[in-house]
Short mmCIF file of C-alpha atoms in Angstrom, two decimals:
data_model
loop_
_atom_site.label_atom_id
_atom_site.label_comp_id
_atom_site.label_asym_id
_atom_site.label_seq_id
_atom_site.Cartn_x
_atom_site.Cartn_y
_atom_site.Cartn_z
CA MET A 12 -0.10 0.02 0.02
CA SER A 13 1.35 3.76 -0.89
CA LYS A 14 2.12 5.91 1.81
CA ASP A 15 -0.18 8.51 0.58
CA LEU A 16 -3.11 5.42 0.57
CA ARG A 17 -2.14 4.69 4.12
CA PHE A 18 -2.01 7.73 5.93
CA ALA A 19 -5.40 8.29 3.99
CA MET A 20 -6.71 4.62 5.67
CA LEU A 21 -5.22 6.00 8.99
CA LEU A 22 -6.91 9.33 9.09
CA ASP A 23 -10.62 7.64 8.41
CA CYS A 24 -9.58 5.54 11.18
CA TYR A 25 -8.07 7.58 13.96
CA GLY A 26 -8.87 11.35 12.63
CA GLU A 27 -10.85 12.38 15.67
CA PHE A 28 -7.79 11.88 17.78
CA LEU A 29 -6.10 15.08 15.53
CA THR A 30 -6.66 18.34 16.73
CA PRO A 31 -9.03 20.14 14.30
CA HIS A 32 -6.01 21.76 13.00
CA GLN A 33 -3.45 18.60 12.74
CA TYR A 34 -6.46 16.50 10.72
CA ARG A 35 -7.36 19.47 8.38
CA MET A 36 -3.74 19.58 7.37
CA THR A 37 -3.17 16.22 6.95
CA GLU A 38 -6.28 15.49 5.14
CA LEU A 39 -5.13 18.07 2.85
CA TYR A 40 -2.21 16.92 2.23
CA TYR A 41 -2.83 13.20 1.97
CA CYS A 42 -6.28 13.20 0.59
CA ALA A 43 -6.50 16.45 -1.34
CA ASP A 44 -2.91 15.90 -2.61
CA LEU A 45 -2.27 19.87 -1.97
CA SER A 46 1.70 20.70 -1.52
CA LEU A 47 2.91 22.11 1.82
CA GLY A 48 2.96 25.50 0.34
CA GLU A 49 -0.92 25.60 -0.64
CA ILE A 50 -1.59 23.91 2.53
CA ALA A 51 0.16 26.99 4.76
CA GLU A 52 -1.73 29.26 2.13
CA MET A 53 -4.76 28.09 3.01
CA VAL A 54 -4.36 28.26 6.82
CA GLY A 55 -2.34 31.24 7.26
CA ILE A 56 0.95 29.31 8.44
CA THR A 57 4.54 29.02 7.33
CA ARG A 58 5.50 25.64 4.82
CA GLN A 59 7.41 24.28 8.28
CA GLY A 60 4.70 25.01 10.03
CA VAL A 61 2.61 22.62 8.04
CA ARG A 62 5.82 20.25 7.77
CA ASP A 63 5.52 20.27 11.41
CA GLY A 64 1.84 19.32 11.91
CA ILE A 65 1.64 16.80 9.70
CA LYS A 66 4.02 14.85 10.50
CA ARG A 67 2.70 15.34 14.19
CA GLY A 68 -0.21 13.84 12.76
CA GLU A 69 1.43 11.23 11.24
CA GLN A 70 3.22 10.39 14.54
CA ILE A 71 -0.29 9.89 16.57
CA LEU A 72 -2.25 7.89 13.97
CA LEU A 73 1.01 5.61 13.78
CA LYS A 74 0.59 5.35 17.42
CA MET A 75 -2.88 4.85 17.32
CA GLU A 76 -2.44 1.88 14.59
CA ASP A 77 0.83 0.32 16.87
CA THR A 78 -1.96 -0.11 19.53
CA LEU A 79 -5.14 -0.62 18.04
CA GLN A 80 -4.40 -2.54 14.68
CA PHE A 81 -7.73 -1.36 13.39
CA ALA A 82 -6.64 -0.34 9.71
CA ALA A 83 -4.88 -3.66 9.26
CA ARG A 84 -7.73 -5.40 10.42
CA LEU A 85 -10.04 -3.64 8.42
CA CYS A 86 -7.43 -4.29 5.37
CA ALA A 87 -7.39 -7.91 6.32
CA LEU A 88 -11.04 -8.27 6.52
CA ARG A 89 -11.16 -6.41 2.75
CA GLU A 90 -8.98 -9.37 1.65
CA ASN A 91 -11.04 -12.06 3.23
CA TYR A 92 -14.29 -10.77 1.70
CA THR A 93 -12.52 -10.74 -2.02
CA ALA A 94 -11.16 -13.97 -1.76
CA LEU A 95 -15.16 -15.20 -0.52
CA SER A 96 -16.02 -14.02 -3.85
CA GLU A 97 -13.83 -15.62 -5.80
CA SER A 98 -14.19 -18.95 -4.59
CA ILE A 99 -18.47 -18.13 -4.55
CA ARG A 100 -17.59 -17.44 -8.27
CA ALA A 101 -15.41 -20.40 -9.07
CA ILE A 102 -17.75 -22.70 -7.43
CA ALA A 103 -20.97 -20.99 -9.47
CA SER A 104 -18.96 -21.57 -12.57
CA GLN A 105 -17.85 -25.45 -11.77
CA THR A 106 -21.90 -26.18 -11.39
CA ALA A 107 -23.78 -24.45 -13.64
CA ASP A 108 -26.19 -27.28 -14.13
CA SER A 109 -27.35 -27.65 -10.56
CA ALA A 110 -30.01 -24.73 -9.90
CA SER A 111 -29.96 -25.11 -6.32
CA VAL A 112 -25.95 -24.37 -6.06
CA GLN A 113 -26.73 -21.59 -7.92
CA GLU A 114 -29.06 -20.08 -6.03
CA GLU A 115 -27.18 -20.75 -2.56
CA CYS A 116 -23.60 -19.29 -4.69
CA ARG A 117 -25.87 -15.76 -5.59
CA ARG A 118 -27.06 -15.65 -1.25
CA ALA A 119 -23.90 -16.31 -0.63
CA LEU A 120 -22.45 -13.68 -2.74
CA GLU A 121 -25.08 -10.96 -1.93
CA THR A 122 -23.83 -11.99 1.91
CA VAL A 123 -20.38 -11.63 0.95
CA GLN A 124 -21.13 -8.23 -0.45
CA GLN A 125 -23.42 -6.77 2.03
CA GLY A 126 -20.43 -7.20 4.05
CA GLU A 127 -18.03 -5.32 1.65
CA LYS A 128 -20.78 -2.35 1.90
CA LEU A 129 -20.01 -2.33 5.82
CA LEU A 130 -16.50 -1.79 5.43
#
């Protein structure tokens, strides 16, 4: 996972632990892909102030993930749902002549897709 994507995910999971100022700068940097200079202009501080705020935010996000492992668990769940979907589709394609198996596969796939939406 790229660094930007990882911090965007951590921000979604643990953003409430940041100050509103840290959250805004970190979100603008990782999610809106703005430069330090652009963020500095928007929030009215120096580029160094923005960098420091983002670095502090990153440290908090990483510490929370090290402690709780919530984002890692979400990624693992997504991977599991993807694997389940692929397995169900494979079973369905191998048993195309059995209507009851096809129906069960359809229902199982719907359940997996509902679970994916919850993530």
